Coordinates of C-alpha atoms in Angstrom, one line a residue:
T654 CA -18.4 28.9 -34.6
K655 CA -17.3 32.6 -34.4
G656 CA -13.6 32.2 -35.1
T657 CA -10.6 33.2 -33.1
Q658 CA -11.0 36.7 -31.5
D659 CA -8.8 39.4 -30.1
P660 CA -5.2 38.2 -29.8
D661 CA -4.9 39.5 -26.2
S662 CA -6.8 36.3 -25.3
F663 CA -4.5 33.7 -26.8
F664 CA -0.9 32.5 -27.1
F665 CA 1.3 32.8 -30.2
R666 CA 1.0 29.3 -31.8
G667 CA -1.0 28.2 -28.8
L668 CA -3.2 25.6 -30.6
Q669 CA -0.2 24.4 -32.6
E670 CA 1.5 23.6 -29.2
G671 CA -1.7 22.1 -27.8
I672 CA -2.8 24.9 -25.5
S673 CA -6.4 26.0 -25.5
F674 CA -8.7 28.0 -23.1
E675 CA -9.8 25.0 -21.0
D676 CA -6.2 24.1 -20.4
L677 CA -5.6 27.4 -18.6
L678 CA -8.6 26.8 -16.4
E679 CA -7.4 23.3 -15.6
V680 CA -3.9 24.4 -14.4
R681 CA -5.6 26.8 -12.0
A682 CA -7.4 24.0 -10.3
P683 CA -8.5 24.0 -7.5
V684 CA -8.2 27.8 -7.1
P685 CA -11.7 29.4 -7.1
T686 CA -12.6 30.6 -10.6
L687 CA -15.7 32.2 -12.0
M688 CA -16.6 32.0 -15.8
T689 CA -19.2 34.5 -17.0
F690 CA -20.6 34.6 -20.6
T691 CA -23.5 35.9 -22.6
S692 CA -25.5 33.8 -25.0
R693 CA -25.6 36.4 -27.8
D694 CA -22.1 37.6 -27.6
Q695 CA -21.0 39.0 -30.9
Y696 CA -17.5 37.6 -30.6
L697 CA -17.4 34.7 -28.2
S698 CA -19.0 31.3 -28.6
I699 CA -21.4 30.3 -25.7
Q700 CA -21.1 26.7 -26.8
G701 CA -17.4 26.8 -26.6
A702 CA -17.6 28.3 -23.1
R703 CA -20.0 25.6 -21.9
E704 CA -17.7 22.9 -23.3
A705 CA -14.6 24.4 -21.7
Y706 CA -16.5 24.6 -18.3
Q707 CA -17.6 20.9 -18.6
E708 CA -14.0 19.8 -19.3
A709 CA -12.3 21.9 -16.7
R710 CA -14.9 20.9 -14.0
K711 CA -13.7 17.3 -14.2
V712 CA -10.2 18.5 -13.0
Y713 CA -11.7 20.5 -10.2
M714 CA -13.8 17.5 -9.1
A715 CA -10.7 15.3 -9.1
F716 CA -9.4 17.7 -6.5
G717 CA -12.7 17.4 -4.6
K718 CA -13.4 21.1 -5.3
G719 CA -16.0 21.0 -8.0
E720 CA -17.8 23.9 -6.4
N721 CA -14.7 26.1 -6.9
L722 CA -15.4 26.4 -10.6
Q723 CA -18.5 28.3 -11.3
F724 CA -20.3 29.3 -14.5
V725 CA -22.8 32.0 -15.0
E726 CA -24.4 33.0 -18.3
D727 CA -27.0 35.6 -19.3
D728 CA -29.1 36.0 -22.5
Y729 CA -27.6 39.2 -23.8
K730 CA -25.0 40.6 -26.2
H731 CA -21.3 41.2 -25.3
W732 CA -21.7 43.0 -22.0
L733 CA -21.4 42.8 -18.2
T734 CA -25.1 42.5 -17.5
P735 CA -26.7 43.2 -14.0
R736 CA -27.0 39.4 -13.5
I737 CA -23.3 38.8 -14.3
R738 CA -22.1 41.8 -12.2
L739 CA -24.1 40.5 -9.2
A740 CA -22.4 37.0 -9.7
I741 CA -19.0 38.7 -9.8
Y742 CA -19.6 40.6 -6.6
S743 CA -21.0 37.6 -4.8
F744 CA -18.0 35.4 -6.0
F745 CA -15.4 37.8 -4.6
M746 CA -17.2 38.5 -1.4
N747 CA -17.6 34.8 -0.7
H748 CA -14.0 33.8 -1.4
L749 CA -12.4 36.9 0.2
G750 CA -14.6 36.6 3.3
V751 CA -16.4 40.0 2.7
K752 CA -19.7 40.2 4.5
G753 CA -22.7 42.2 3.3
D754 CA -25.2 42.5 0.5
P755 CA -23.7 42.1 -3.0
A756 CA -26.5 44.0 -4.7
E757 CA -25.6 47.3 -6.5
V758 CA -26.5 50.6 -4.9
D759 CA -26.8 54.0 -6.5
V760 CA -23.8 56.2 -5.9
E761 CA -22.8 59.7 -7.0
L762 CA -20.1 59.4 -9.6
L763 CA -17.1 61.7 -9.6
S764 CA -17.1 64.5 -12.1
L765 CA -14.6 64.6 -15.0
D766 CA -12.7 67.4 -13.3
E767 CA -12.5 65.4 -10.1
L768 CA -11.2 62.4 -12.1
Q769 CA -8.5 64.5 -13.7
V770 CA -5.6 64.1 -11.3
T771 CA -2.6 64.2 -13.7
P772 CA -1.4 67.2 -15.7
T773 CA -1.6 65.4 -19.0
G774 CA -4.8 63.4 -18.4
Q775 CA -3.0 60.1 -18.5
V776 CA -0.6 58.5 -16.0
S777 CA 1.4 57.0 -18.9
T778 CA 2.2 60.3 -20.6
W779 CA 2.7 62.2 -17.3
L780 CA 5.2 59.7 -16.0
E781 CA 6.5 58.7 -19.4
T782 CA 6.0 55.1 -18.8
E783 CA 6.4 52.1 -21.1
N784 CA 3.5 50.8 -23.2
V785 CA 3.0 47.8 -25.4
Q786 CA 4.6 49.5 -28.4
S787 CA 7.7 50.7 -26.6
V788 CA 8.3 47.3 -25.1
N789 CA 7.9 45.6 -28.4
A790 CA 10.2 48.2 -30.0
K791 CA 12.9 47.4 -27.5
E792 CA 12.6 43.7 -28.1
T793 CA 12.7 44.3 -31.8
E794 CA 15.8 46.4 -31.8
A795 CA 17.8 43.2 -31.0
L796 CA 16.1 41.3 -33.8
L797 CA 16.9 44.0 -36.3
K798 CA 20.5 44.0 -35.2
N799 CA 20.6 40.2 -35.8
L800 CA 19.2 40.7 -39.3
E801 CA 21.8 43.3 -40.1
E802 CA 24.5 40.9 -39.0
S803 CA 23.0 38.1 -41.0
R804 CA 22.8 40.2 -44.1
K805 CA 26.6 40.5 -44.2
D806 CA 26.8 37.0 -45.8
I807 CA 24.3 37.5 -48.5
P808 CA 24.1 33.9 -50.0
A809 CA 23.7 32.3 -46.6
H810 CA 21.3 34.9 -45.4
L811 CA 19.0 34.6 -48.4
G812 CA 19.0 30.8 -48.0
R813 CA 17.9 31.2 -44.4
V814 CA 15.3 33.9 -45.3
K815 CA 13.5 31.6 -47.8
E816 CA 13.5 28.6 -45.4
N817 CA 12.4 30.6 -42.4
A818 CA 9.8 32.6 -44.3
K819 CA 8.2 29.4 -45.4
K820 CA 8.0 28.1 -41.9
L821 CA 6.9 31.3 -40.2
S822 CA 4.3 32.1 -42.8
G823 CA 2.9 28.6 -42.8
F824 CA 3.4 28.2 -46.5
I825 CA 2.7 24.7 -47.9
Q826 CA 4.1 24.0 -51.3
P827 CA 1.2 23.0 -53.7
S828 CA 1.4 19.9 -55.8
F829 CA 1.8 20.7 -59.5
G830 CA -1.4 20.0 -61.4
D831 CA -3.4 19.5 -58.2
G832 CA -6.9 18.9 -59.7
N833 CA -8.4 19.9 -62.9
P834 CA -9.9 23.4 -63.2
F835 CA -13.7 23.9 -63.2
F836 CA -14.9 25.8 -66.3
N837 CA -18.0 27.9 -65.8
G838 CA -18.4 29.7 -69.2
R839 CA -16.8 32.3 -71.4
Y840 CA -18.0 35.5 -72.9
Q841 CA -16.7 37.8 -75.6
R842 CA -15.6 41.4 -75.4
D843 CA -14.1 43.7 -77.9
G844 CA -10.8 42.2 -78.7
Y845 CA -10.6 39.5 -76.1
T846 CA -12.5 36.8 -74.2
V847 CA -13.1 36.3 -70.5
G848 CA -13.2 32.8 -69.2
R849 CA -14.6 31.9 -65.7
Y850 CA -12.7 29.2 -63.9
A851 CA -12.2 27.7 -60.4
I852 CA -9.0 25.9 -59.4
K853 CA -8.6 23.8 -56.3
G854 CA -7.4 25.6 -53.2
E855 CA -5.5 24.1 -50.3
G856 CA -8.5 23.1 -48.3
A857 CA -12.3 22.9 -48.8
Y858 CA -12.4 26.0 -51.1
V859 CA -11.8 26.9 -54.6
I860 CA -9.8 29.8 -56.1
P861 CA -12.0 31.7 -58.5
L862 CA -10.2 32.8 -61.6
L863 CA -11.0 35.1 -64.5
L864 CA -8.9 34.4 -67.6
F865 CA -8.6 37.3 -70.1
V866 CA -7.3 36.1 -73.5
P867 CA -6.5 38.4 -76.5
D868 CA -8.2 37.6 -79.8
E869 CA -4.9 38.0 -81.6
D870 CA -3.8 35.2 -83.8
K871 CA -0.8 34.1 -81.8
D872 CA 0.4 30.7 -80.6
K873 CA 1.9 31.9 -77.4
Y874 CA 1.3 34.8 -75.0
P875 CA 3.1 36.1 -71.9
A876 CA 0.9 35.9 -68.8
I877 CA 0.2 38.1 -65.8
I878 CA -1.4 37.1 -62.5
Y879 CA -3.4 40.1 -61.2
L880 CA -4.1 40.5 -57.5
H881 CA -6.3 43.3 -56.1
P882 CA -7.4 43.6 -52.4
D883 CA -11.0 44.2 -53.5
G884 CA -11.0 40.9 -55.5
K885 CA -10.6 39.8 -59.1
A886 CA -13.7 41.8 -60.2
A887 CA -12.2 45.2 -59.1
E888 CA -10.5 45.9 -62.4
A889 CA -12.3 43.3 -64.6
H890 CA -14.8 45.8 -66.1
K891 CA -14.7 47.2 -69.6
G892 CA -12.1 49.9 -69.7
G893 CA -10.5 48.6 -66.5
E894 CA -6.8 48.0 -65.8
I895 CA -7.0 44.4 -66.8
E896 CA -8.5 45.2 -70.2
K897 CA -5.6 47.7 -70.8
L898 CA -3.1 44.9 -70.1
V899 CA -4.9 42.4 -72.4
K900 CA -4.9 44.9 -75.2
R901 CA -1.2 45.2 -74.8
G902 CA -0.9 41.5 -75.7
Y903 CA -1.0 39.8 -72.3
I904 CA -3.1 36.9 -71.0
V905 CA -4.3 38.0 -67.6
A906 CA -5.4 35.7 -64.8
A907 CA -7.3 37.7 -62.1
I908 CA -7.7 35.5 -59.0
D909 CA -9.4 35.6 -55.6
V910 CA -7.0 34.1 -53.1
L911 CA -8.3 33.0 -49.7
G912 CA -9.8 35.9 -47.8
I913 CA -10.4 38.1 -50.9
G914 CA -13.4 38.6 -53.1
E915 CA -15.6 35.6 -53.4
V916 CA -13.4 33.7 -50.9
K917 CA -13.7 36.4 -48.2
N918 CA -14.7 35.4 -44.7
T919 CA -18.3 36.5 -44.2
A920 CA -19.2 34.0 -41.5
T921 CA -17.7 35.9 -38.6
R922 CA -15.9 38.9 -37.4
E923 CA -13.4 40.4 -39.8
G924 CA -9.9 39.3 -38.9
A925 CA -11.0 36.1 -37.1
D926 CA -9.4 33.9 -39.8
D927 CA -6.1 35.9 -39.6
Y928 CA -5.9 35.5 -35.9
T929 CA -6.6 31.8 -36.2
G930 CA -3.4 31.7 -38.3
V931 CA -1.5 33.0 -35.4
V932 CA -2.6 30.3 -33.0
I933 CA -2.0 27.4 -35.5
G934 CA 1.4 28.6 -36.7
R935 CA 0.3 29.8 -40.1
S936 CA -0.7 33.1 -41.7
T937 CA -3.0 34.6 -44.3
P938 CA -0.1 35.8 -46.5
G939 CA 1.4 32.3 -46.4
I940 CA -1.8 30.5 -47.4
Q941 CA -2.5 33.2 -50.1
A942 CA 1.0 32.6 -51.4
G943 CA 0.1 29.0 -51.9
D944 CA -3.0 30.0 -53.8
I945 CA -0.8 32.2 -56.1
V946 CA 1.5 29.4 -56.8
R947 CA -1.5 27.2 -57.7
A948 CA -2.5 29.9 -60.3
V949 CA 1.1 29.7 -61.6
N950 CA 0.8 26.0 -62.0
Y951 CA -2.5 26.3 -63.8
L952 CA -1.1 28.8 -66.3
K953 CA 2.0 26.5 -66.9
H954 CA -0.5 23.9 -68.1
L955 CA -1.9 26.1 -70.8
E956 CA -0.3 25.6 -74.3
M957 CA -1.0 29.3 -75.2
I958 CA 1.2 30.5 -72.4
D959 CA 4.9 31.1 -73.2
T960 CA 7.6 30.6 -70.6
K961 CA 7.2 34.0 -69.0
I962 CA 4.6 34.4 -66.2
G963 CA 4.7 37.7 -64.3
A964 CA 2.5 39.1 -61.6
I965 CA 1.0 42.4 -60.4
A966 CA -0.3 43.1 -56.9
I967 CA -2.0 46.2 -55.5
D968 CA -1.6 47.4 -51.9
E969 CA -2.2 44.6 -49.3
M970 CA -1.9 41.9 -52.0
C971 CA 1.8 42.9 -52.5
I972 CA 2.8 41.0 -49.3
P973 CA 1.4 37.5 -50.3
L974 CA 2.8 38.0 -53.8
L975 CA 6.2 38.9 -52.5
H976 CA 6.2 35.7 -50.4
A977 CA 5.0 33.6 -53.3
A978 CA 7.6 35.0 -55.7
S979 CA 10.3 34.3 -53.2
F980 CA 9.2 30.6 -53.0
E981 CA 8.3 30.1 -56.6
P982 CA 11.0 30.8 -59.3
D983 CA 8.5 30.4 -62.1
I984 CA 7.1 33.8 -61.3
N985 CA 9.4 35.5 -63.8
N986 CA 8.8 39.1 -62.8
L987 CA 6.6 41.1 -60.5
T988 CA 5.2 44.6 -60.1
L989 CA 4.2 45.7 -56.6
K990 CA 2.1 48.8 -56.4
G991 CA 1.8 50.1 -52.8
L992 CA 3.9 47.6 -50.9
L993 CA 4.4 48.2 -47.2
I994 CA 8.1 49.2 -46.9
S995 CA 8.8 46.8 -44.0
Y996 CA 7.3 45.0 -41.0
A997 CA 9.9 46.8 -38.9
S998 CA 8.3 50.2 -39.7
V999 CA 5.1 49.0 -38.1
V1000 CA 6.7 47.7 -34.9
M1001 CA 9.1 50.6 -34.4
N1002 CA 6.5 53.4 -34.7
D1003 CA 3.8 54.5 -32.3
L1004 CA 1.0 54.6 -34.9
Y1005 CA 0.2 52.5 -37.9
K1006 CA -2.8 52.2 -40.2
I1007 CA -2.2 48.9 -42.0
G1008 CA -5.0 46.5 -41.0
L1009 CA -7.1 49.3 -39.5
V1010 CA -10.8 48.6 -40.1
Y1011 CA -13.6 51.0 -39.3
N1012 CA -17.1 49.6 -38.5
D1013 CA -19.7 52.1 -39.5
D1014 CA -22.7 50.2 -38.2
G1015 CA -23.0 52.3 -35.1
Y1016 CA -21.4 49.8 -32.7
W1017 CA -19.7 51.3 -29.7
H1018 CA -16.4 49.7 -30.7
P1019 CA -15.9 51.1 -34.2
W1020 CA -12.2 50.3 -34.8
E1021 CA -10.8 46.8 -35.4
I1022 CA -7.3 45.6 -36.4
D1023 CA -7.0 42.7 -38.8
F1024 CA -3.8 40.8 -39.3
S1025 CA -4.3 39.7 -42.9
W1026 CA -1.0 41.4 -43.9
G1027 CA 1.1 40.0 -41.1
V1028 CA 3.3 37.0 -40.4
A1029 CA 3.7 36.4 -36.6
G1030 CA 7.3 36.2 -35.6
A1031 CA 8.6 37.3 -39.0
L1032 CA 11.3 39.7 -37.7
T1033 CA 13.0 36.9 -35.9
A1034 CA 14.2 35.8 -39.3
Y1035 CA 13.4 38.2 -42.1
D1036 CA 11.6 41.4 -43.2
L1037 CA 10.0 42.4 -46.5
P1038 CA 13.2 43.9 -47.9
D1039 CA 14.9 40.5 -47.5
L1040 CA 12.2 38.9 -49.6
V1041 CA 12.8 41.6 -52.3
G1042 CA 16.5 40.7 -52.2
S1043 CA 15.7 37.0 -52.6
L1044 CA 14.2 37.7 -56.0
A1045 CA 17.4 38.9 -57.6
P1046 CA 18.2 38.9 -60.4
R1047 CA 14.6 38.8 -61.6
K1048 CA 13.0 42.0 -62.7
V1049 CA 11.0 43.8 -60.0
V1050 CA 9.1 47.1 -60.0
L1051 CA 8.3 48.7 -56.6
A1052 CA 5.9 51.5 -57.3
G1053 CA 4.7 53.8 -54.6
L1054 CA 6.2 52.2 -51.5
K1055 CA 4.2 53.0 -48.4
N1056 CA 5.1 53.5 -44.8
Q1057 CA 3.2 52.1 -41.7
L1058 CA 0.6 55.0 -42.0
L1059 CA -0.1 53.8 -45.6
E1060 CA 1.4 57.1 -46.8
P1061 CA 4.0 57.4 -49.5
A1062 CA 7.3 56.4 -48.0
E1063 CA 9.8 59.3 -47.7
D1064 CA 13.2 59.1 -49.6
Q1065 CA 15.2 58.4 -46.4
E1066 CA 12.8 55.6 -45.4
I1067 CA 13.2 54.0 -48.9
E1068 CA 17.0 54.5 -48.8
K1069 CA 17.2 52.8 -45.4
D1070 CA 14.9 49.9 -45.9
M1071 CA 15.8 49.1 -49.5
A1072 CA 19.5 49.3 -49.0
F1073 CA 19.8 45.6 -48.6
P1074 CA 17.9 44.4 -51.7
E1075 CA 19.7 47.1 -53.8
K1076 CA 23.0 45.7 -52.5
V1077 CA 21.9 42.1 -53.5
Y1078 CA 21.1 43.2 -57.0
S1079 CA 24.3 45.1 -57.2
E1080 CA 26.3 42.1 -56.2
L1081 CA 24.7 40.2 -59.0
D1082 CA 25.4 43.0 -61.5
A1083 CA 21.6 43.3 -61.9
E1084 CA 21.1 46.8 -60.6
E1085 CA 18.9 47.7 -63.5
N1086 CA 16.5 44.9 -62.8
L1087 CA 15.2 46.5 -59.6
K1088 CA 13.2 49.7 -60.2
I1089 CA 12.0 51.7 -57.3
I1090 CA 9.6 54.5 -58.5
S1091 CA 6.8 56.6 -57.2
S1092 CA 3.2 55.7 -58.0
V1093 CA 3.1 58.9 -60.2
E1094 CA 5.9 57.5 -62.4
Y1095 CA 4.3 54.2 -62.9
N1096 CA 2.9 53.3 -66.3
H1097 CA 2.4 50.2 -68.5
A1098 CA 5.8 50.6 -70.0
F1099 CA 7.2 49.2 -66.8
I1100 CA 5.2 46.0 -67.4
D1101 CA 6.5 45.7 -70.9
W1102 CA 10.0 46.2 -69.5
C1103 CA 9.5 43.3 -67.1
F1104 CA 8.9 40.9 -70.0
E1105 CA 11.7 42.1 -72.3

């Protein structure tokens, strides 16, 4: 009803392995347990809470301890209301044998100066303790060493990369010609037409597609799939980037993959669908990669398309396109503008901005982290540079690579993370087919070069 919420509350691939919230309650039986919920919680489903309680209570009753599982709810938003707090005090006093009145009393709170008992203001910085990031970084160091070792045998490594990237991302290979496209009209512009289509997605959704076709009197055209994080309409206006490509002689298919544009999740909290992927063993990039391949299959059906189908992605859309191109050889070339340089850069640094979402509605919790860009467990088998290497010897343009702060990657970062794909291209005598440039250097001549 409200989607999967913060990942501190669930297990990696938990639902895929058959583990859900009520299971955790049941294995506690008959240990005393109190469940507290609010009916208008912005994140959590009260119906789900009630159902979990009813199921888990059967196990407690089987132990003859039905009273040890208690459930309290209040009609309020996501909060510890007075009623819930009283229930918590009473619960602990009862089961810990504490006598007295559980009601709250007014107390004089300590001042900020009195609370300040460490020189730095935080125990973690004062004592230089571990935190989640530092623990993850230490775990990841071993994974990165494994990747470096695996990369020594390039053919075997790339074979494993493709296989494991499919599994970890949850990519499902689409069937060629899976359903006929739905045509919703066409309109004329100066020098080209724009057709409105929808092609079948993996599940109960369609992939909206705008098809831009030049008016030139030609039998065949090269085609470009265009992906923008703000949706297909972002550059579809007159004078936009897509029009410029069409007027250079390309058919352009601008699509909204799952989670973008018209197919964006608006039913619940942003990021809920991405976290759902973590618990079911799939990912948003993996599903989006399938949608991209469906668009490729659609274009291959069109008689006016020649054998070359390229693709362009902007910022966050670079990651699903990179996965799709690794899995689909019929993507002849690709241009990635603003690709995250590596997943490792996110894990190994204290701060990162990719996925950071700011809620400006005045809510007390203004910052959220979505996971639309991530593949859980990826670094156990591959990183984004490995996918780049898997494309060799196809032509690839990497324009304006970004670090984990979404700032232009520095030269030493690029040299370090792109060393492997550059080596792969070199081994195949295709060094010229991989171009790494700044966003300032990028122009349409690079697109033309991809199709030469």
